Coordinates of C-alpha atoms in Angstrom, one line a residue:
M1 CA -56.0 -48.9 17.1
S2 CA -53.3 -49.8 14.6
T3 CA -50.6 -52.3 15.4
F4 CA -47.2 -50.9 16.1
S5 CA -44.9 -51.8 13.2
L6 CA -41.3 -51.1 12.1
D7 CA -42.2 -51.9 8.5
P8 CA -43.8 -48.9 6.8
G9 CA -46.5 -49.7 4.3
A10 CA -46.3 -49.0 0.5
D11 CA -48.0 -45.6 0.9
Q12 CA -45.4 -44.4 3.5
L13 CA -42.5 -45.7 1.4
A14 CA -43.8 -44.0 -1.6
V15 CA -44.0 -40.7 0.3
R16 CA -40.6 -41.2 1.7
D17 CA -39.1 -41.8 -1.8
W18 CA -41.0 -38.8 -3.2
L19 CA -39.7 -36.5 -0.4
H20 CA -36.2 -37.9 -0.7
G21 CA -36.1 -36.9 -4.4
F22 CA -37.3 -33.4 -3.6
A23 CA -34.7 -33.1 -0.8
A24 CA -31.9 -34.3 -3.0
D25 CA -32.8 -32.5 -6.2
V26 CA -34.2 -29.2 -4.9
M27 CA -33.2 -28.6 -1.3
R28 CA -29.6 -29.7 -1.2
P29 CA -28.4 -27.7 -4.2
A30 CA -29.8 -24.6 -2.6
A31 CA -28.8 -25.2 1.0
A32 CA -25.5 -23.4 1.1
E33 CA -26.8 -20.3 -0.7
W34 CA -29.7 -19.8 1.6
D35 CA -27.6 -20.5 4.7
E36 CA -25.3 -17.7 3.6
R37 CA -28.1 -15.3 2.7
E38 CA -30.0 -15.9 6.0
E39 CA -33.2 -15.3 4.2
T40 CA -36.5 -17.2 3.8
P41 CA -36.1 -19.4 0.7
W42 CA -39.4 -18.4 -0.9
P43 CA -38.6 -20.0 -4.3
V44 CA -38.0 -23.4 -2.6
I45 CA -41.2 -23.1 -0.5
Q46 CA -43.1 -22.3 -3.7
E47 CA -41.7 -25.3 -5.5
A48 CA -42.7 -27.4 -2.6
A49 CA -46.2 -25.9 -2.8
K50 CA -46.5 -26.7 -6.5
L51 CA -45.6 -30.3 -5.9
G52 CA -48.1 -30.6 -3.0
I53 CA -45.4 -30.9 -0.3
Y54 CA -46.1 -27.5 1.3
S55 CA -49.9 -27.8 1.7
L56 CA -52.5 -28.4 4.4
D57 CA -53.7 -31.6 2.7
F58 CA -50.3 -33.2 2.6
Y59 CA -49.5 -32.6 6.3
A60 CA -53.1 -33.6 7.3
Q61 CA -52.6 -36.9 5.5
Q62 CA -49.4 -37.6 7.4
Y63 CA -50.8 -36.3 10.7
F64 CA -53.8 -38.6 10.5
D65 CA -51.9 -41.6 9.3
P66 CA -53.0 -44.3 11.8
S67 CA -49.5 -45.9 11.8
G68 CA -48.2 -42.6 13.3
V69 CA -45.1 -42.7 11.2
G70 CA -46.3 -40.4 8.4
I71 CA -45.0 -37.2 10.0
P72 CA -41.7 -38.6 11.3
I73 CA -40.9 -40.1 7.8
A74 CA -41.7 -36.7 6.2
M75 CA -39.7 -34.7 8.7
E76 CA -36.6 -37.0 8.5
E77 CA -36.4 -36.8 4.7
L78 CA -36.9 -33.0 4.5
F79 CA -34.3 -32.3 7.2
W80 CA -31.9 -34.8 5.6
G81 CA -32.1 -32.4 2.7
D82 CA -31.4 -29.3 4.8
A83 CA -32.5 -28.1 8.2
G84 CA -32.7 -24.4 7.5
I85 CA -34.8 -24.9 4.3
G86 CA -36.7 -27.7 6.0
L87 CA -37.8 -25.5 8.9
S88 CA -38.9 -22.9 6.4
I89 CA -41.1 -25.5 4.8
V90 CA -42.5 -27.1 7.9
G91 CA -42.4 -24.1 10.4
T92 CA -46.0 -23.3 9.5
T93 CA -47.1 -26.7 10.9
L94 CA -46.4 -25.7 14.5
A95 CA -49.0 -23.0 14.2
A96 CA -51.3 -25.5 12.5
V97 CA -50.8 -28.0 15.3
A98 CA -51.7 -25.3 17.8
V99 CA -55.1 -24.8 16.0
L100 CA -55.6 -28.5 15.7
A101 CA -54.8 -29.0 19.4
N102 CA -56.9 -26.1 20.8
G103 CA -59.4 -25.0 18.2
T104 CA -62.9 -26.0 17.2
E105 CA -63.7 -27.7 13.9
E106 CA -64.9 -24.4 12.5
Q107 CA -61.7 -22.6 13.6
I108 CA -59.6 -25.4 12.1
G109 CA -61.5 -25.1 8.8
T110 CA -61.2 -21.4 8.7
W111 CA -57.6 -20.7 9.7
A112 CA -55.5 -23.8 8.7
P113 CA -55.9 -23.2 4.9
Q114 CA -55.0 -19.5 5.3
M115 CA -51.7 -20.5 6.9
F116 CA -50.4 -22.1 3.7
G117 CA -52.0 -19.9 1.0
T118 CA -51.8 -21.4 -2.6
P119 CA -49.0 -22.5 -4.9
E120 CA -49.4 -19.2 -6.7
D121 CA -49.5 -17.1 -3.5
V122 CA -47.6 -18.9 -0.8
K123 CA -48.1 -17.9 2.9
V124 CA -46.5 -19.0 6.1
A125 CA -47.8 -19.0 9.7
A126 CA -46.1 -18.5 13.1
F127 CA -46.6 -19.9 16.6
C128 CA -45.7 -17.3 19.2
S129 CA -45.2 -18.6 22.8
S130 CA -41.7 -17.7 24.1
E131 CA -41.0 -14.2 25.5
P132 CA -37.9 -12.4 26.5
D133 CA -38.4 -13.4 30.2
A134 CA -40.4 -16.6 29.6
G135 CA -38.8 -19.4 27.6
S136 CA -38.8 -22.7 29.4
D137 CA -41.0 -21.2 32.2
V138 CA -44.1 -21.0 30.1
S139 CA -46.1 -20.1 33.3
A140 CA -44.3 -16.7 33.4
L141 CA -45.8 -15.2 30.2
R142 CA -46.5 -11.5 30.4
T143 CA -48.4 -11.1 27.1
R144 CA -51.9 -10.3 28.3
A145 CA -55.3 -10.8 26.7
V146 CA -58.1 -8.8 28.1
Y147 CA -61.8 -9.4 27.1
D148 CA -63.8 -6.4 26.0
E149 CA -67.3 -7.7 26.6
A150 CA -69.1 -4.8 25.1
K151 CA -67.5 -5.4 21.7
D152 CA -66.9 -9.2 22.1
E153 CA -63.2 -8.5 21.4
W154 CA -59.9 -9.5 22.9
V155 CA -57.1 -7.0 23.3
L156 CA -53.6 -8.3 23.3
N157 CA -50.4 -6.6 24.4
G158 CA -46.9 -8.0 24.8
T159 CA -43.8 -9.1 23.0
K160 CA -43.0 -12.6 21.8
T161 CA -39.6 -13.8 20.8
W162 CA -37.9 -16.7 19.0
A163 CA -41.0 -17.0 16.7
T164 CA -40.3 -19.0 13.5
N165 CA -41.8 -16.9 10.7
G166 CA -42.6 -14.2 13.2
G167 CA -43.7 -10.9 11.5
I168 CA -43.6 -12.4 8.0
A169 CA -46.5 -14.8 8.6
A170 CA -50.0 -14.3 7.3
V171 CA -51.5 -15.9 10.4
H172 CA -49.9 -15.8 13.9
V173 CA -51.1 -18.0 16.8
V174 CA -50.3 -16.2 20.1
V175 CA -50.3 -17.7 23.6
A176 CA -51.4 -15.1 26.1
A177 CA -52.3 -14.9 29.8
V178 CA -56.0 -14.3 30.4
D179 CA -55.7 -14.7 34.2
P180 CA -52.0 -14.3 35.2
A181 CA -52.7 -15.3 38.8
L182 CA -53.4 -18.9 37.5
G183 CA -50.0 -19.2 35.8
A184 CA -49.9 -21.7 33.0
R185 CA -53.6 -22.7 33.7
G186 CA -54.7 -19.1 33.0
Q187 CA -53.4 -19.0 29.4
A188 CA -55.2 -19.3 26.1
S189 CA -54.3 -19.3 22.4
F190 CA -55.5 -16.7 19.9
V191 CA -55.4 -16.5 16.1
V192 CA -54.2 -13.1 14.8
P193 CA -55.6 -12.9 11.2
P194 CA -53.7 -11.4 8.3
G195 CA -53.3 -7.6 8.3
T196 CA -54.4 -7.1 11.9
P197 CA -53.4 -3.6 13.2
G198 CA -51.0 -3.6 16.1
L199 CA -48.9 -6.6 15.3
S200 CA -45.4 -5.9 14.0
Q201 CA -42.1 -7.6 13.6
G202 CA -39.4 -6.7 16.1
Q203 CA -35.8 -7.8 16.0
K204 CA -34.9 -10.5 13.4
F205 CA -32.2 -12.8 14.9
K206 CA -29.0 -13.6 13.2
K207 CA -28.5 -17.3 14.2
H208 CA -25.7 -19.8 14.6
G209 CA -27.6 -22.4 12.5
I210 CA -30.9 -23.0 10.7
R211 CA -30.2 -19.6 9.1
A212 CA -32.6 -20.0 6.1
S213 CA -35.4 -20.1 8.7
H214 CA -36.8 -16.7 9.7
T215 CA -36.8 -16.1 13.5
A216 CA -37.9 -12.8 15.0
E217 CA -39.7 -11.0 17.8
V218 CA -43.4 -10.2 17.4
V219 CA -44.7 -7.1 19.0
L220 CA -48.4 -6.9 20.0
D221 CA -49.5 -3.3 20.7
G222 CA -53.2 -3.0 21.4
V223 CA -54.1 -5.9 19.0
R224 CA -57.9 -6.2 18.9
L225 CA -59.3 -9.6 17.9
P226 CA -62.9 -10.7 17.4
G227 CA -64.2 -13.2 20.0
H228 CA -64.1 -16.0 17.5
C229 CA -60.3 -15.7 17.4
L230 CA -60.0 -17.3 20.8
L231 CA -59.1 -21.0 20.1
G232 CA -61.6 -23.3 21.6
G233 CA -64.1 -20.5 22.3
K234 CA -64.9 -18.5 25.4
E235 CA -67.4 -20.9 27.0
K236 CA -64.7 -23.6 27.1
L237 CA -62.1 -21.2 28.4
D238 CA -64.5 -19.9 31.2
E239 CA -65.1 -23.5 32.3
R240 CA -61.4 -24.3 32.4
L241 CA -60.6 -21.1 34.3
A242 CA -63.4 -21.8 36.8
R243 CA -62.0 -25.3 37.5
A244 CA -58.5 -23.8 37.9
R245 CA -59.7 -21.2 40.4
E246 CA -61.4 -23.9 42.4
G247 CA -58.1 -25.6 42.7
A248 CA -59.0 -28.7 40.7
K249 CA -56.0 -31.0 40.2
R250 CA -54.9 -31.3 36.6
A251 CA -52.3 -33.5 35.0
A252 CA -49.1 -31.8 33.9
G253 CA -49.6 -29.8 30.7
K254 CA -53.4 -30.2 30.5
G255 CA -55.1 -26.9 30.0
N256 CA -51.9 -25.2 29.0
A257 CA -52.2 -24.0 25.4
A258 CA -48.5 -23.9 24.8
M259 CA -47.7 -27.3 26.3
A260 CA -50.5 -28.9 24.4
T261 CA -48.8 -27.8 21.2
F262 CA -45.3 -28.8 22.2
E263 CA -46.5 -32.3 23.4
A264 CA -48.0 -32.9 20.0
S265 CA -44.9 -31.8 18.1
R266 CA -42.0 -33.2 20.1
P267 CA -41.7 -36.5 18.3
A268 CA -41.8 -34.6 15.0
V269 CA -39.0 -32.4 16.1
G270 CA -37.0 -35.4 17.1
A271 CA -37.5 -36.8 13.6
Q272 CA -36.0 -33.5 12.2
A273 CA -32.9 -34.0 14.3
I274 CA -32.6 -37.6 13.0
G275 CA -32.7 -36.3 9.4
I276 CA -29.7 -34.0 10.2
A277 CA -27.8 -36.8 12.0
R278 CA -28.4 -39.2 9.2
A279 CA -27.2 -36.7 6.6
A280 CA -24.0 -36.1 8.5
Y281 CA -23.4 -39.8 9.0
E282 CA -23.8 -40.5 5.3
V283 CA -21.3 -37.8 4.4
A284 CA -18.8 -39.2 7.0
L285 CA -19.3 -42.8 5.9
D286 CA -18.7 -41.9 2.2
Y287 CA -15.6 -39.8 3.1
A288 CA -14.2 -42.6 5.3
R289 CA -14.5 -45.0 2.4
T290 CA -12.7 -42.8 -0.1
R291 CA -10.2 -40.8 1.9
V292 CA -6.9 -42.5 1.8
Q293 CA -4.2 -41.9 4.4
F294 CA -1.0 -44.0 4.9
G295 CA -1.9 -46.0 1.8
R296 CA -5.5 -47.1 2.8
P297 CA -9.0 -45.8 3.3
I298 CA -9.4 -44.3 6.8
I299 CA -12.4 -46.6 7.4
D300 CA -9.9 -49.4 7.7
N301 CA -8.8 -47.9 10.9
Q302 CA -10.7 -49.3 13.9
G303 CA -10.9 -45.9 15.5
V304 CA -12.8 -44.4 12.6
A305 CA -14.9 -47.5 11.9
F306 CA -16.0 -47.7 15.6
Q307 CA -17.0 -44.0 15.4
L308 CA -19.3 -44.8 12.4
A309 CA -20.7 -47.8 14.2
D310 CA -21.7 -45.8 17.2
M311 CA -23.1 -43.0 15.0
K312 CA -25.4 -45.5 13.1
T313 CA -26.4 -47.2 16.3
R314 CA -27.5 -43.9 18.0
I315 CA -29.4 -42.8 14.9
D316 CA -31.4 -46.0 14.7
A317 CA -32.1 -45.9 18.5
A318 CA -33.3 -42.3 18.2
R319 CA -35.6 -43.3 15.3
L320 CA -37.1 -46.1 17.3
L321 CA -37.9 -43.8 20.2
V322 CA -39.5 -41.2 17.8
W323 CA -41.6 -43.9 16.0
R324 CA -42.8 -45.3 19.3
A325 CA -43.9 -41.9 20.6
S326 CA -45.5 -41.0 17.2
W327 CA -47.5 -44.3 17.2
M328 CA -48.6 -43.8 20.8
A329 CA -49.8 -40.3 20.0
A330 CA -51.6 -41.4 16.9
N331 CA -53.4 -44.1 18.8
N332 CA -54.2 -42.1 21.9
Q333 CA -51.8 -43.9 24.2
P334 CA -50.8 -41.8 27.2
F335 CA -47.2 -40.8 27.6
T336 CA -47.0 -42.3 31.1
A337 CA -43.2 -42.2 31.0
A338 CA -43.0 -38.9 29.0
E339 CA -42.2 -40.9 25.8
G340 CA -42.7 -37.8 23.7
S341 CA -40.0 -36.0 25.6
M342 CA -37.8 -39.0 25.6
S343 CA -37.8 -39.1 21.8
K344 CA -37.1 -35.4 21.4
L345 CA -34.3 -35.5 24.1
Y346 CA -32.4 -38.4 22.7
A347 CA -32.8 -37.5 19.0
G348 CA -31.7 -33.9 19.7
E349 CA -28.6 -34.9 21.6
T350 CA -27.9 -37.6 19.0
A351 CA -27.9 -35.0 16.2
K352 CA -25.4 -32.8 18.1
W353 CA -23.1 -35.7 18.8
V354 CA -23.3 -37.4 15.4
T355 CA -22.6 -34.1 13.5
A356 CA -19.6 -33.4 15.8
Q357 CA -18.2 -36.9 15.1
A358 CA -18.7 -36.4 11.3
M359 CA -16.6 -33.2 11.5
Q360 CA -13.9 -35.1 13.4
I361 CA -13.9 -37.9 10.7
L362 CA -13.5 -35.3 7.9
G363 CA -10.7 -33.6 9.9
G364 CA -9.8 -30.1 8.5
N365 CA -12.2 -30.5 5.7
G366 CA -15.1 -30.9 8.2
F367 CA -14.3 -27.5 9.5
T368 CA -14.7 -25.8 6.1
R369 CA -17.8 -24.7 4.3
E370 CA -16.7 -26.8 1.3
Y371 CA -18.3 -29.7 3.0
P372 CA -21.8 -29.7 4.5
V373 CA -21.1 -31.2 7.9
E374 CA -20.0 -27.9 9.3
R375 CA -23.5 -26.5 8.4
M376 CA -25.2 -29.6 9.7
H377 CA -23.3 -29.3 13.0
R378 CA -24.4 -25.7 13.4
D379 CA -28.0 -26.6 12.5
S380 CA -28.1 -29.5 15.0
A381 CA -27.3 -27.2 18.0
I382 CA -30.8 -25.9 18.2
Y383 CA -32.3 -29.3 18.9
S384 CA -31.2 -29.3 22.5
I385 CA -32.7 -25.9 22.9
F386 CA -36.0 -25.1 21.1
E387 CA -39.4 -26.7 21.8
G388 CA -38.1 -27.6 25.2
T389 CA -34.5 -27.7 26.2
S390 CA -32.8 -31.0 26.9
E391 CA -32.9 -30.0 30.6
I392 CA -36.7 -29.4 30.4
Q393 CA -37.2 -32.8 28.7
R394 CA -35.3 -34.5 31.5
L395 CA -37.4 -32.7 34.0
V396 CA -40.6 -33.8 32.3
I397 CA -39.3 -37.4 32.1
A398 CA -38.2 -37.4 35.8
R399 CA -41.6 -36.1 37.0
A400 CA -43.4 -38.8 34.9
I401 CA -41.3 -41.7 36.1
S402 CA -41.2 -40.6 39.8
G403 CA -44.6 -39.0 40.3
M404 CA -42.8 -36.3 42.2
P405 CA -42.9 -32.5 41.6
I406 CA -39.2 -32.3 40.8
R407 CA -37.8 -28.8 40.3

């Protein structure tokens, strides 16, 4: 087990500086254009792939960094560049985490590389969990997976929503109910390979923020999958379902394919929010130093200076929570007080608050598209909603610290 440290090593600092350069030189100049276009920024993703940033190897190196801070550092820098483009670059990793969390070694080796493609032929992947009537309530999923024993195939039917890269992905990872009577414990994850008949894109959403990231419905109509597309394998699933049917008590989230993915990704999502907050804070700080009103820079006014002091304090506090949770996860320390949810909750709320304060400091300019804080504020709004709303994070934390089934 590695020792928890707030001093990143030389390797982490080198990655941070490398990503910061890419974010500053490639992402930021393109941010406003792709936000307006509301289209996937394929040229930027391809540039990231050529540099090795958009690749399985890069994210695996960060994921398996024993310090735990490899992924948070990478996420913060990319989302400091731009949240919409950043999510287009890292959205594939949520599907990859689903395979890592639930799949066998053979499945990981088979599917993870196909999610990214090559620098010459870039691909993306999608993780499909939420449904029109099942967002926070993951136990209410209606997408059904039925096993055809004669052909050793699974047949999937249903509609997924809010899927990042949904419909444009080469590989989709779909959470479906195998035994609906068991609720969340009766679910499993399936890989839908490229070109599988029956999978199609439904509605593409026009969003308030993160508009360069593709979000859409995914429709599954009689999708037939070979048995090996069930993550973890049928033997493992059958054992888990048998225990659930016998009423075995299980810790919250265990055996739930969707929750296993979200638990692994929450600190990383918190790091994304910190990147947005830091970017907005830096714009506001620079503006306050140079904007002159009544004969002096506005930062000379205590009201503005105190706003900036609070913004910086909350950003640093959020980063500490994210780094702690990331280190714990990397070193197999249990989240006994829902530390992963804590990090995502506080970082997401911080991003919303800091970007709002930045707009206030810029005044009328902050409300225009001539300055980036307006876009950052729109982008930040999703961080109290996706991958577990702030209310759900508080529920998870409350259950963890109380030991009670709070509803």
